[in-house]
Coordinates of N, CA and C in Angstrom, one line a residue:
X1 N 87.6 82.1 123.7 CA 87.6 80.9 122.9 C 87.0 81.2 121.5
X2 N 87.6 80.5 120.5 CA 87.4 81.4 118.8 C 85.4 80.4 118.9
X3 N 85.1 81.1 118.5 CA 83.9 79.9 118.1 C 84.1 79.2 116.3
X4 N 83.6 78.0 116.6 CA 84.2 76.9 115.3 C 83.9 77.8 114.0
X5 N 82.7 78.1 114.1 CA 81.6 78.9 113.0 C 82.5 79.7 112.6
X6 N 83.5 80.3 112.7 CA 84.2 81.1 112.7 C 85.4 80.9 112.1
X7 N 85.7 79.4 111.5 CA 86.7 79.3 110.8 C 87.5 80.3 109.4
X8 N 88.6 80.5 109.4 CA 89.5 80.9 108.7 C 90.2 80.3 108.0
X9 N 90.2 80.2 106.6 CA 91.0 79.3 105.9 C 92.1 80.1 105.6
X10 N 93.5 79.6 105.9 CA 94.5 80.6 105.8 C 95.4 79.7 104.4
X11 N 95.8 80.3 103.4 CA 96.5 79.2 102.4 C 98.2 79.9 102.1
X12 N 98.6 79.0 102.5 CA 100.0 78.7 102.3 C 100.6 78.9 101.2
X13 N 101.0 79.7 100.5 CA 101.9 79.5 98.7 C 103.0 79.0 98.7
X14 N 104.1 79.2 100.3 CA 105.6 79.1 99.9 C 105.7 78.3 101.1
X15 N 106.8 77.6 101.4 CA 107.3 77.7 102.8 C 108.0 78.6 103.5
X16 N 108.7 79.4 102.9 CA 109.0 81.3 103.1 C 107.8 82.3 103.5
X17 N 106.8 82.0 103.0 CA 105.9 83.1 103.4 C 104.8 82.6 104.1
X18 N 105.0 82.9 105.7 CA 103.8 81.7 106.9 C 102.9 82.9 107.0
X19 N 102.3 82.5 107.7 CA 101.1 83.4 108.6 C 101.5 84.7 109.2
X20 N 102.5 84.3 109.8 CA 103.7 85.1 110.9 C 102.5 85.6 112.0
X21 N 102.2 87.1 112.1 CA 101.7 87.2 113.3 C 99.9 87.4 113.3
X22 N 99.8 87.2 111.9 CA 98.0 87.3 111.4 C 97.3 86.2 112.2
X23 N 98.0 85.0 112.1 CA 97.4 83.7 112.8 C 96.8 84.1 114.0
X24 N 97.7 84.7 114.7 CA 97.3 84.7 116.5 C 96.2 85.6 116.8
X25 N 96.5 87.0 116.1 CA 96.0 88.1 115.7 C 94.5 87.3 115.8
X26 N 94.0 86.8 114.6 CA 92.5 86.3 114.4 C 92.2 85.5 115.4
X27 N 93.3 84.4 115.9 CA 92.6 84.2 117.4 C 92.4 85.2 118.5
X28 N 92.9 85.6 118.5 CA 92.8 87.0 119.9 C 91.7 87.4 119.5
X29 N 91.1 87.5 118.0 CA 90.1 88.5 117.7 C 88.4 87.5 118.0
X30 N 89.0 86.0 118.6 CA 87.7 85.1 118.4 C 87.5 84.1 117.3
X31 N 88.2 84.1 116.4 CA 88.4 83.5 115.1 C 89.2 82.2 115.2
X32 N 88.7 81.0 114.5 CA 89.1 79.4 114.4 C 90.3 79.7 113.3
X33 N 91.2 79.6 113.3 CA 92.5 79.4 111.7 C 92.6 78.3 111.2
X34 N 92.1 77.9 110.1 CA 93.2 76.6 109.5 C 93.9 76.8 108.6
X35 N 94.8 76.6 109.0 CA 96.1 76.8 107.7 C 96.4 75.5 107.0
X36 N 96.5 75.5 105.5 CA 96.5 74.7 104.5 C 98.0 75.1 103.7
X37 N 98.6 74.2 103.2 CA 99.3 74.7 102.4 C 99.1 74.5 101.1
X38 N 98.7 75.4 99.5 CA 98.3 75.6 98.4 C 98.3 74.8 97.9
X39 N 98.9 73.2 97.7 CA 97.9 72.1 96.9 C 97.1 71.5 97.6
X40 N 97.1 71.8 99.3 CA 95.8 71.3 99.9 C 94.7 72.0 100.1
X41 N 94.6 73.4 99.5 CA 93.7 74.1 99.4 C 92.1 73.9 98.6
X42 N 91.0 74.0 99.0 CA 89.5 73.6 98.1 C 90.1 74.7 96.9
X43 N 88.8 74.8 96.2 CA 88.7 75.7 94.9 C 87.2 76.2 95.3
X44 N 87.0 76.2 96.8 CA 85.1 77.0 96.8 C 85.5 77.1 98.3
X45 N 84.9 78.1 99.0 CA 85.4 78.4 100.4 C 84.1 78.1 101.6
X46 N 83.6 76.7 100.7 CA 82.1 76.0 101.6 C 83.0 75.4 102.8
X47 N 82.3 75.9 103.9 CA 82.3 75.0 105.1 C 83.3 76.3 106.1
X48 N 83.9 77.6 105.8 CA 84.8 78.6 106.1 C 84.3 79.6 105.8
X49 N 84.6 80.2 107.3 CA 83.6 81.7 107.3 C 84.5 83.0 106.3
X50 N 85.7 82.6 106.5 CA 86.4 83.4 105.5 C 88.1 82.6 105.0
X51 N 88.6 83.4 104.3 CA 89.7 83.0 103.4 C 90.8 84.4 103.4
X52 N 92.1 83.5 103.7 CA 93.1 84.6 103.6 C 93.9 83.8 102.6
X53 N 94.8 84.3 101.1 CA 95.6 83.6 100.5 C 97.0 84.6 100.9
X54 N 97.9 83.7 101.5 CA 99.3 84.3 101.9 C 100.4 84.9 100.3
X55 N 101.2 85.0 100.3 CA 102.3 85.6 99.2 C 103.1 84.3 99.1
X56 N 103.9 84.6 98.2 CA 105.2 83.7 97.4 C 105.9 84.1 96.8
X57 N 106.8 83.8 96.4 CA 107.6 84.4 94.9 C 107.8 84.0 93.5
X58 N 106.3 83.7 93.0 CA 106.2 83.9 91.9 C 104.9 84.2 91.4
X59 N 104.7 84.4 89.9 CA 103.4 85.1 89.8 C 102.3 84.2 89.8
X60 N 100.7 84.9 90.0 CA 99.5 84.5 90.0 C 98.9 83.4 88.6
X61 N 99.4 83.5 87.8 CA 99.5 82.4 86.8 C 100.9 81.1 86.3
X62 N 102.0 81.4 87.2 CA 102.7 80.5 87.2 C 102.3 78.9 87.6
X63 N 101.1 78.4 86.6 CA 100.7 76.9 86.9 C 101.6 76.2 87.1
X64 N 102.3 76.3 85.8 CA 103.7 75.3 85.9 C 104.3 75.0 87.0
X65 N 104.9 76.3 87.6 CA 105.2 76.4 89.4 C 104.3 75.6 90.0
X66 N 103.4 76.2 90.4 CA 102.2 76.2 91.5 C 101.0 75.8 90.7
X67 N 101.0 74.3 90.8 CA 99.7 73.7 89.6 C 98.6 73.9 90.6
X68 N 98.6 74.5 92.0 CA 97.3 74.1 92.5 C 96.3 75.9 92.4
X69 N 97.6 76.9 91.6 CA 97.0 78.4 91.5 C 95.6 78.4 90.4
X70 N 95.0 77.5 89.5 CA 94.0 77.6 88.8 C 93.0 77.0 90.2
X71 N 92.6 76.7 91.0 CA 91.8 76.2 92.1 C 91.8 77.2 93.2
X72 N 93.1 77.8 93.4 CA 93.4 78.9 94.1 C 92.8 80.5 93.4
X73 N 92.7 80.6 92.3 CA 92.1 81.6 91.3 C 90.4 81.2 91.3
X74 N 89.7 80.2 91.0 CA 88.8 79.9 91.4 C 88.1 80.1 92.8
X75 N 88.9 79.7 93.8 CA 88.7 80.0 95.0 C 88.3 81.4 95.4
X76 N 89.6 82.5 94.9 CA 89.6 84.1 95.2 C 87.7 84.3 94.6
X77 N 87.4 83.5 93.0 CA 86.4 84.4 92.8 C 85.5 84.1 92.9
X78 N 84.8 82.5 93.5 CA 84.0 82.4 94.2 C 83.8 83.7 95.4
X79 N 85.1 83.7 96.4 CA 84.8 84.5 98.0 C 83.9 85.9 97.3
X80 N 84.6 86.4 95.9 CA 84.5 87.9 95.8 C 82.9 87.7 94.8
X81 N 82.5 86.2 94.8 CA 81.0 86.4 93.9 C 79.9 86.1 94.9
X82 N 80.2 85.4 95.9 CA 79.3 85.5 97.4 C 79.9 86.0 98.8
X83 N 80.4 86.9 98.0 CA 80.4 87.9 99.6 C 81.1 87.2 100.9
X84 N 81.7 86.2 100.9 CA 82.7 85.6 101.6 C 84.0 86.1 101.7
X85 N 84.5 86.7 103.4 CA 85.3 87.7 103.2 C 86.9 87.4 103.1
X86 N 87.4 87.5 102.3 CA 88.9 87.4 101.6 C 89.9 88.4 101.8
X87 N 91.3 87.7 102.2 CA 92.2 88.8 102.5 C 93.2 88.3 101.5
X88 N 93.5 88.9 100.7 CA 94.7 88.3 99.9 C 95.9 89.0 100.0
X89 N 97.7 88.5 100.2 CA 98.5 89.1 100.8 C 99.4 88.7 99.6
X90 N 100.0 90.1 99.4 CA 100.7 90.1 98.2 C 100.5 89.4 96.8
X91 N 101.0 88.0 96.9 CA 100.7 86.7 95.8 C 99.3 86.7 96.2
X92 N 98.7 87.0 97.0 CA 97.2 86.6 97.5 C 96.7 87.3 96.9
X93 N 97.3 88.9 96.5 CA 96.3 90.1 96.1 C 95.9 89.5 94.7
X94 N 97.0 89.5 94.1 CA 97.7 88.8 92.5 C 96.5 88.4 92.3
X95 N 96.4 86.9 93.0 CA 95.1 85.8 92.6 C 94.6 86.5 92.8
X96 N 93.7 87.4 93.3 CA 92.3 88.1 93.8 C 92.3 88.8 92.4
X97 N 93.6 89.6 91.8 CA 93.0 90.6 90.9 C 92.9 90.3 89.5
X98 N 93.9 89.0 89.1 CA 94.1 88.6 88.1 C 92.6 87.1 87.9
X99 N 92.4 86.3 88.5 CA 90.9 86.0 89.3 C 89.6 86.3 88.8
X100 N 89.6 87.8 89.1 CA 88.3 88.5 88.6 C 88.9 89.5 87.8
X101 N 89.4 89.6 86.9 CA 89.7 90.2 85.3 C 90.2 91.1 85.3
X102 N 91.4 91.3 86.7 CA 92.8 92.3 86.1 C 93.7 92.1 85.9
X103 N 94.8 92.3 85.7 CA 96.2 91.8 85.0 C 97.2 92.5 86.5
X104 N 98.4 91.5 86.4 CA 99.4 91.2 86.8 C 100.8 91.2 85.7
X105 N 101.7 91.9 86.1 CA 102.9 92.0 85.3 C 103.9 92.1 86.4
X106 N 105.1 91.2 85.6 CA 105.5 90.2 85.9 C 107.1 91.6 86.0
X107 N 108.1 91.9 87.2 CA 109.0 92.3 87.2 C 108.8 93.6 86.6
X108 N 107.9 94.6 87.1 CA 107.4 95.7 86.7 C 107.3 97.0 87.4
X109 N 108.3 97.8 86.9 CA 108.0 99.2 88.0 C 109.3 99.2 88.2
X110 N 109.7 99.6 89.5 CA 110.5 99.4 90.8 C 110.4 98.7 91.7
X111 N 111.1 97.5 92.2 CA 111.0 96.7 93.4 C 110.7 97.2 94.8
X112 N 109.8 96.6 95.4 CA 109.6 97.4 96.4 C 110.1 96.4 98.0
X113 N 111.2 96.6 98.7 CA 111.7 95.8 100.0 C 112.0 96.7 100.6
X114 N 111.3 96.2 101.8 CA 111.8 96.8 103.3 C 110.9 97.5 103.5
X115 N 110.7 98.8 104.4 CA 109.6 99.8 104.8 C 109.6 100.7 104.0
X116 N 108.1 100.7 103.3 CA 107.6 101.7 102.7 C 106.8 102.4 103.1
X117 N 105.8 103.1 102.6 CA 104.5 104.0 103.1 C 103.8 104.2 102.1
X118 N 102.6 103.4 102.7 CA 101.5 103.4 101.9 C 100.5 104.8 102.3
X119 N 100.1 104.7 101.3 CA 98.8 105.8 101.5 C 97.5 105.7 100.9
X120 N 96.4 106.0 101.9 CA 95.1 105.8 101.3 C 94.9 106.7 100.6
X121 N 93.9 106.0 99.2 CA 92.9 107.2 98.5 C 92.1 107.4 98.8
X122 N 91.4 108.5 98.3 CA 89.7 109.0 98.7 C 88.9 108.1 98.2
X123 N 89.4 106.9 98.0 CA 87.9 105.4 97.5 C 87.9 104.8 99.3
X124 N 88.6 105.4 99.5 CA 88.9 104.0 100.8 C 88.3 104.9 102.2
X125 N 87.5 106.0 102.0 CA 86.3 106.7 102.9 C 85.3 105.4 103.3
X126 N 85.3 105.0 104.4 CA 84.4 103.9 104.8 C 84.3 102.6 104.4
X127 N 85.6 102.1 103.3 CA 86.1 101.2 103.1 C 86.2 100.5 105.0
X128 N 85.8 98.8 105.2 CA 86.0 98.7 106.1 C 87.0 97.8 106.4
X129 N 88.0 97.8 105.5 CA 89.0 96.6 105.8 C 90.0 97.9 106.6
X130 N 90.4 99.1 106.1 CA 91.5 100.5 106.3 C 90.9 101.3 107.4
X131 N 89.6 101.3 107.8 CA 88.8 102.2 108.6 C 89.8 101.9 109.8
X132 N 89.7 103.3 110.4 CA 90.7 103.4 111.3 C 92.5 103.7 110.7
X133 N 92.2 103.8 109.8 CA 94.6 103.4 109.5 C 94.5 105.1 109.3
X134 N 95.4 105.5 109.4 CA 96.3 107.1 109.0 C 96.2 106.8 108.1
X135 N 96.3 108.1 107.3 CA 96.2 108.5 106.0 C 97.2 107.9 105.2
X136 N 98.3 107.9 105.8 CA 100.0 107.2 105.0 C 100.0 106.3 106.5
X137 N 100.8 105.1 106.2 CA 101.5 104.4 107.8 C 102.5 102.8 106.4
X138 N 103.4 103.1 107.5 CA 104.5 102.2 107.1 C 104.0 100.7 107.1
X139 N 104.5 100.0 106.0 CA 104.5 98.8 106.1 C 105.6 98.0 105.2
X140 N 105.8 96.8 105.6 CA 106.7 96.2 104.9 C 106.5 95.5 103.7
X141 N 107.3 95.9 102.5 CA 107.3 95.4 101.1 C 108.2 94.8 101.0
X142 N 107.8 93.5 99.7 CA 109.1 92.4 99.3 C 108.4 92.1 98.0
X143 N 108.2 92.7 97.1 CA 107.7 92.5 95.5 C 108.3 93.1 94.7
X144 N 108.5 92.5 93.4 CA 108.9 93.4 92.3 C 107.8 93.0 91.0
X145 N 106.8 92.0 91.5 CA 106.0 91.7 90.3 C 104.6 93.2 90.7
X146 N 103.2 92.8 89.7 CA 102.6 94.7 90.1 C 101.6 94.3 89.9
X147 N 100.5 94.5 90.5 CA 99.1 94.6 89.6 C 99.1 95.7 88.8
X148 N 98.9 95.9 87.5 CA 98.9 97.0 86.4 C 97.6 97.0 86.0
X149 N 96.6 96.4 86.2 CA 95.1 97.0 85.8 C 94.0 95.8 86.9
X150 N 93.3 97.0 87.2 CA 92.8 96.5 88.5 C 91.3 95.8 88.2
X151 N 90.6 95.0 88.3 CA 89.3 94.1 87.7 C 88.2 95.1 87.5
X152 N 87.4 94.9 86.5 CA 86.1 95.9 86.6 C 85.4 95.9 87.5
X153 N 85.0 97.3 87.9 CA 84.5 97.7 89.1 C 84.7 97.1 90.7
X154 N 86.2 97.3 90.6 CA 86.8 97.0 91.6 C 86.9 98.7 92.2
X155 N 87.5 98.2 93.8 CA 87.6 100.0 94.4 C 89.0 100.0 94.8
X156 N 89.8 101.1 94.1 CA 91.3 100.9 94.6 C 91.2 102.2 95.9
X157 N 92.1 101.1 96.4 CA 91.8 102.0 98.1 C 93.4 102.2 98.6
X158 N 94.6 101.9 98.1 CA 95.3 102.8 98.3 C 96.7 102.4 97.7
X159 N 97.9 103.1 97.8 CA 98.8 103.3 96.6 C 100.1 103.8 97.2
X160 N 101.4 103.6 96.8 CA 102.4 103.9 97.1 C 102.9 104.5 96.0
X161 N 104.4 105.5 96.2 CA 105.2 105.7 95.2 C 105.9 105.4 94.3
X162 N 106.0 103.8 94.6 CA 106.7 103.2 93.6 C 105.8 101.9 93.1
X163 N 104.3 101.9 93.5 CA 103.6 100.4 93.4 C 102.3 101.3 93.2
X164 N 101.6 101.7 92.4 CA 100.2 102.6 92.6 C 98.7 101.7 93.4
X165 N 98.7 100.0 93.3 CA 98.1 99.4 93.7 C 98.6 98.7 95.4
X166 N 98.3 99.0 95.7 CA 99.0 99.0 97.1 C 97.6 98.0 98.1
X167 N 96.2 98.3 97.9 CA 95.0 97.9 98.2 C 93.5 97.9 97.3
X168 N 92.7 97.5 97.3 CA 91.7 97.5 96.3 C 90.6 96.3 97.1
X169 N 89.1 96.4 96.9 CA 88.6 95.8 96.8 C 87.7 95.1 95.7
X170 N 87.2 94.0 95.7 CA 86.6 93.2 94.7 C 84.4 92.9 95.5
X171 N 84.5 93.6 94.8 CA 82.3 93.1 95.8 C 82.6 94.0 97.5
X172 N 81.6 93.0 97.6 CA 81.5 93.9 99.0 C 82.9 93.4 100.1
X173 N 83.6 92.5 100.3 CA 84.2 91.5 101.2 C 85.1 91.0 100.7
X174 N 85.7 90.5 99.2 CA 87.0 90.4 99.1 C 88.4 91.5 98.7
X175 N 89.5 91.3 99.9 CA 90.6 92.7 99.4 C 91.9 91.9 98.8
X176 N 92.4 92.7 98.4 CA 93.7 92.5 98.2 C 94.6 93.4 98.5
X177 N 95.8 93.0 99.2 CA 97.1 94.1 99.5 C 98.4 93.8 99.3
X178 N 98.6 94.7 98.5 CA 100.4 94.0 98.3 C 101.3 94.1 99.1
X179 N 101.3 94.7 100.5 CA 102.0 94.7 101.2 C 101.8 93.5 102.4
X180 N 102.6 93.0 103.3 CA 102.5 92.6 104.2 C 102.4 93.1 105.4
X181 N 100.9 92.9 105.7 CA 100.8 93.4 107.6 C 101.0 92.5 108.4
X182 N 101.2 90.6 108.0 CA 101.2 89.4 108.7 C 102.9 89.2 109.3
X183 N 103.5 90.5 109.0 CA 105.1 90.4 109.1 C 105.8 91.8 109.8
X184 N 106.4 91.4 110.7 CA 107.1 92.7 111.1 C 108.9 92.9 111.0
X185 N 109.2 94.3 111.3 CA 110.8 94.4 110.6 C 111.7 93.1 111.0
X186 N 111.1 92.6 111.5 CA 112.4 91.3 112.4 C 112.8 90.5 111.2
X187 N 111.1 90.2 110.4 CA 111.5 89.0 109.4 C 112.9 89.8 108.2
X188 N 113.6 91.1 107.8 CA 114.5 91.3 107.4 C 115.4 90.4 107.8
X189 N 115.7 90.0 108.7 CA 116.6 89.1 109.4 C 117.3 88.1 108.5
X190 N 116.0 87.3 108.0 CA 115.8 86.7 107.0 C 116.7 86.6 105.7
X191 N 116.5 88.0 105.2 CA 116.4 88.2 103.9 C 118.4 87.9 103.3
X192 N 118.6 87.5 102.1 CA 119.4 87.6 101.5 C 120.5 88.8 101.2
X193 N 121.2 88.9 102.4 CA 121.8 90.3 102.1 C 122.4 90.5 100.6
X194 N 123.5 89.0 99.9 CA 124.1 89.3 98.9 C 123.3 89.4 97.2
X195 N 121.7 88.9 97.7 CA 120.9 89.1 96.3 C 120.7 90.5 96.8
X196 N 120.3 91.4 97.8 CA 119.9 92.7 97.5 C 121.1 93.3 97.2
X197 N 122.2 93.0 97.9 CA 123.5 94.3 97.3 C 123.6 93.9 95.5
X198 N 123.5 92.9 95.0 CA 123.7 92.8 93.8 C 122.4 93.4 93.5
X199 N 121.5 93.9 93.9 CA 120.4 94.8 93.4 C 120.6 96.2 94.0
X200 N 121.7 96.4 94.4 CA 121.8 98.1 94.9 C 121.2 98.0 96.0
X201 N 121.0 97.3 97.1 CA 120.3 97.4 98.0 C 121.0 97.2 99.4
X202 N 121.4 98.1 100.4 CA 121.6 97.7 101.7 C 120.8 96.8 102.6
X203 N 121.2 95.9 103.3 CA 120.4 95.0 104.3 C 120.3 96.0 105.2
X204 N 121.3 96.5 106.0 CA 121.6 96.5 107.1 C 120.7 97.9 107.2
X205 N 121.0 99.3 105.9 CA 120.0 99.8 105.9 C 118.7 99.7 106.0
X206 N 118.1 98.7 105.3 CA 116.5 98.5 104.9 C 116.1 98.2 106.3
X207 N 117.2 97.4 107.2 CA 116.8 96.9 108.6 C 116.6 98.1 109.6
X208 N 117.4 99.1 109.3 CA 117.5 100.5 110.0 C 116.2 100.7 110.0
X209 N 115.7 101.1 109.3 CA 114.7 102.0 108.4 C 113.2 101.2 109.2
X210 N 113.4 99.3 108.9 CA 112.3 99.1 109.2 C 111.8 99.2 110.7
X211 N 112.9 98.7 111.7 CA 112.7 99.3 113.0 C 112.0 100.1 113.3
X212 N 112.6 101.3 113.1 CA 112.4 102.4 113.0 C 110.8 102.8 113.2
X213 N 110.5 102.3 112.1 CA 108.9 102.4 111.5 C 108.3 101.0 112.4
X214 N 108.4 100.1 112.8 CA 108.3 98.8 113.3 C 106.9 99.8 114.6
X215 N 107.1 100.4 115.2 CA 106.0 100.6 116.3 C 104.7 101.2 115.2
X216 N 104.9 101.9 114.3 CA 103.5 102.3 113.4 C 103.2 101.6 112.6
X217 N 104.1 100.4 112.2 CA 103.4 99.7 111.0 C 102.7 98.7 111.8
X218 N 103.5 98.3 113.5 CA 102.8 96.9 113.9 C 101.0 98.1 114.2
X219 N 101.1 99.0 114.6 CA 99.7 99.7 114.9 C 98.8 99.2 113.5
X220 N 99.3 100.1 112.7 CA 98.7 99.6 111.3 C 98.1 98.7 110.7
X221 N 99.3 97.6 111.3 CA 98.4 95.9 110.9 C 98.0 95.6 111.8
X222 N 97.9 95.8 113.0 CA 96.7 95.3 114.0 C 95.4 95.5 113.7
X223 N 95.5 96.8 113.6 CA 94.1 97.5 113.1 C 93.7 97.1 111.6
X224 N 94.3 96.8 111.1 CA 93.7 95.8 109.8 C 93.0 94.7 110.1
X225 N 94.0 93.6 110.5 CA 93.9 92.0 110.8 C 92.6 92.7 112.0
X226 N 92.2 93.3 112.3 CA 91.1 93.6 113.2 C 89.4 93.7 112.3
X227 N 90.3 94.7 111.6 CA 89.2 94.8 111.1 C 88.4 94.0 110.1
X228 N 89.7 93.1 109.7 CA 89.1 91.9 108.9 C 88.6 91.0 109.5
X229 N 88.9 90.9 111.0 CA 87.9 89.9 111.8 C 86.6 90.3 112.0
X230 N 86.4 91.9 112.2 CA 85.1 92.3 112.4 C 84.4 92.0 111.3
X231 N 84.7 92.3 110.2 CA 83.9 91.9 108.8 C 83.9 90.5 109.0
X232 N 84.5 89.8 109.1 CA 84.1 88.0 109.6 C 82.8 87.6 110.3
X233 N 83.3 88.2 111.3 CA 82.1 88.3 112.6 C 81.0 88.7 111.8
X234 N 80.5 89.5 111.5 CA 79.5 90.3 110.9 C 78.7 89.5 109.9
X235 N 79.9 89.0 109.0 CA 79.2 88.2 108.1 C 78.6 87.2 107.9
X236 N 79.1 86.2 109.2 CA 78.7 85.0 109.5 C 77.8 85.1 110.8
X237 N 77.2 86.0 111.0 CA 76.7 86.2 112.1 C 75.1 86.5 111.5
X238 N 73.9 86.0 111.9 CA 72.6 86.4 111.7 C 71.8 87.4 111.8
X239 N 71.2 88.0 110.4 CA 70.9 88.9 110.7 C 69.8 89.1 111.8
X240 N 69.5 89.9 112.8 CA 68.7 89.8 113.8 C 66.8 89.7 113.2
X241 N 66.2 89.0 113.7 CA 64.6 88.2 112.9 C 64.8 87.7 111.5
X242 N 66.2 87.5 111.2 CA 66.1 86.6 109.8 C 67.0 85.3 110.1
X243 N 66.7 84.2 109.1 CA 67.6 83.0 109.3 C 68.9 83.3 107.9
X244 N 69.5 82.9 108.4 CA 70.7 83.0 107.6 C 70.9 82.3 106.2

């Protein structure tokens, strides 16, 4: 049974992009979820042992879109100025990085959909959100916007081929990742076969491919969404002869 203390504020950007399998994940791990969707979200993460902001498709300053992302940017940099631990998921990373004073660009690089492979750098030695992942492990991408400069004295912890910001952290407890580990190859299912062919892009390939990779990436994000619970646990937990 999750204990209450232990609440998760989970925030909603799209109605396309849910929880998917992170939700259960943090209850299996003992952890309370509430999921909000982004104009019902606070702007301070009082009363919640931690904070995950989900993805969308559009950028971290798109107010006009998403009037409720100035409270949701507030939000990210509260978690990352008291140590309240934060997972931000693609659009989630965005807020986290753009938030605390790095930039986001808008349709930049190469698009990255379907299974890719990320890989850690040498910052992410004892990093404890990755502790435990393989050096490289598959996971699933659906962005074409980028983080292009990462907040001061932030720790970038790992990077792909076509995306160099791939993970990073902000203080000791808030991360951001551009990939999705809350999603496995199934959600291709989903996806718009005739927008990717008009982008050069096979469905039915990218679906191949993510199968494929589907048993190492789900290892991958288990052991993440894990280890984000352990840092939960830990943090809201007393230190032993001190009051909290």
């Amino acid at each position: 049974m999750a204990d209450t203390t232990m609440n998760v504020l989970l925030v909603r950007n799209s109605s396309g992009s849910g929880p998917g399998r992170l939700a259960p994940w943090l209850r299996e791990a003992g952890l309370a979820v509430t999921e909000l969707p982004g104009g019902s979200a606070p702007d301070s993460p009082a009363g919640f042992a931690a904070v995950v902001l989900l993805g969308g498709g559009f950028l971290p300053d798109a107010d006009a879109h998403a009037p409720w992302l100035p409270a949701q940017r507030a939000l990210a940099r509260r978690c990352a100025a008291d140590g309240v631990p934060l997972l931000g998921v693609c659009l989630g990373a965005q807020v986290l990085a753009l938030a605390t004073g790095g930039a986001v660009t808008g349709a930049h690089g190469r698009p990255e959909r379907g299974s890719h492979t990320v890989v850690r750098r040498p910052e992410a030695a004892g990093d404890p959100l990755l502790a435990g992942l393989p050096e490289a492990f598959p996971v699933i991408q659906n962005h074409r916007d980028q983080i292009t400069a990462l907040p001061p004295g932030a720790v970038h912890l790992a990077q792909s081929a076509d995306c160099p910001v791939q993970a990073f952290r902000v203080g000791a407890r808030a991360w951001g990742v551009q990939f999705h580990p809350e999603v496995g190859a199934e959600r291709l299912a989903d996806w718009d076969e005739a927008a990717l062919a008009d982008a050069g892009l096979d469905l039915a390939a990218l679906r191949t491919a993510a199968l494929a990779a589907e048993p190492d990436a789900r290892r991958a994000a288990r052991r993440l969404v894990a280890n984000f619970a352990a840092v939960v646990r830990e943090a809201v937990q007393p230190v032993a002869g001190q009051r909290r």
